[in-house]
Amino acid sequence: MGTFGDFVTAAGHAGLAVEDTRDITRHTRDFWLQTLTLLDFELERCAEDGPEHARLLRSVHWHSRFLRAWYDGSIESRLVRLRAV
């Protein structure tokens, strides 16, 4: 997680360079929606007083924040191909 520029810099420090990149952000909306649906399903099957329930609630919270950020245009998803330099 971070900016694309941060990613390119880190790749450069690791001896890699970006060969190709494609913005796939508009294709990733369903990932967040399907993940939240799965989490809701798992919550229904989970005992409310256990640690798993608390973990799932935290996951729903963070996935919901990511989905809102996606809708706001704050998240970019890229497919990146690297090559050794």
mmCIF file of C-alpha atoms in Angstrom, residues 17-52:
data_model
loop_
_atom_site.group_PDB
_atom_site.id
_atom_site.type_symbol
_atom_site.label_atom_id
_atom_site.label_comp_id
_atom_site.label_asym_id
_atom_site.label_seq_id
_atom_site.Cartn_x
_atom_site.Cartn_y
_atom_site.Cartn_z
ATOM 1 C CA ALA A 17 12.176 -1.424 -13.130
ATOM 2 C CA VAL A 18 8.598 -1.067 -14.316
ATOM 3 C CA GLU A 19 8.220 -2.648 -17.732
ATOM 4 C CA ASP A 20 4.467 -2.196 -18.092
ATOM 5 C CA THR A 21 1.623 -0.906 -15.954
ATOM 6 C CA ARG A 22 -2.134 -0.794 -16.354
ATOM 7 C CA ASP A 23 -4.736 0.954 -14.217
ATOM 8 C CA ILE A 24 -7.348 -1.685 -13.305
ATOM 9 C CA THR A 25 -9.140 0.357 -10.634
ATOM 10 C CA ARG A 26 -12.550 0.357 -12.312
ATOM 11 C CA HIS A 27 -12.466 -3.450 -12.468
ATOM 12 C CA THR A 28 -11.865 -3.935 -8.721
ATOM 13 C CA ARG A 29 -15.150 -2.617 -7.248
ATOM 14 C CA ASP A 30 -16.686 -6.091 -7.119
ATOM 15 C CA PHE A 31 -13.777 -7.384 -5.022
ATOM 16 C CA TRP A 32 -14.705 -5.042 -2.157
ATOM 17 C CA LEU A 33 -18.436 -5.779 -2.497
ATOM 18 C CA GLN A 34 -17.945 -9.553 -2.625
ATOM 19 C CA THR A 35 -15.560 -9.483 0.324
ATOM 20 C CA LEU A 36 -18.090 -7.555 2.436
ATOM 21 C CA THR A 37 -20.821 -10.012 1.432
ATOM 22 C CA LEU A 38 -18.623 -12.940 2.469
ATOM 23 C CA LEU A 39 -17.810 -11.265 5.788
ATOM 24 C CA ASP A 40 -21.528 -10.721 6.475
ATOM 25 C CA PHE A 41 -22.167 -14.403 5.768
ATOM 26 C CA GLU A 42 -19.344 -15.442 8.107
ATOM 27 C CA LEU A 43 -20.638 -13.120 10.842
ATOM 28 C CA GLU A 44 -24.051 -14.802 10.700
ATOM 29 C CA ARG A 45 -22.429 -18.182 11.380
ATOM 30 C CA CYS A 46 -20.114 -16.970 14.141
ATOM 31 C CA ALA A 47 -20.716 -16.867 17.912
ATOM 32 C CA GLU A 48 -21.078 -13.222 18.949
ATOM 33 C CA ASP A 49 -18.974 -13.564 22.085
ATOM 34 C CA GLY A 50 -15.868 -15.106 20.513
ATOM 35 C CA PRO A 51 -12.622 -13.630 19.206
ATOM 36 C CA GLU A 52 -13.532 -14.594 15.636
#
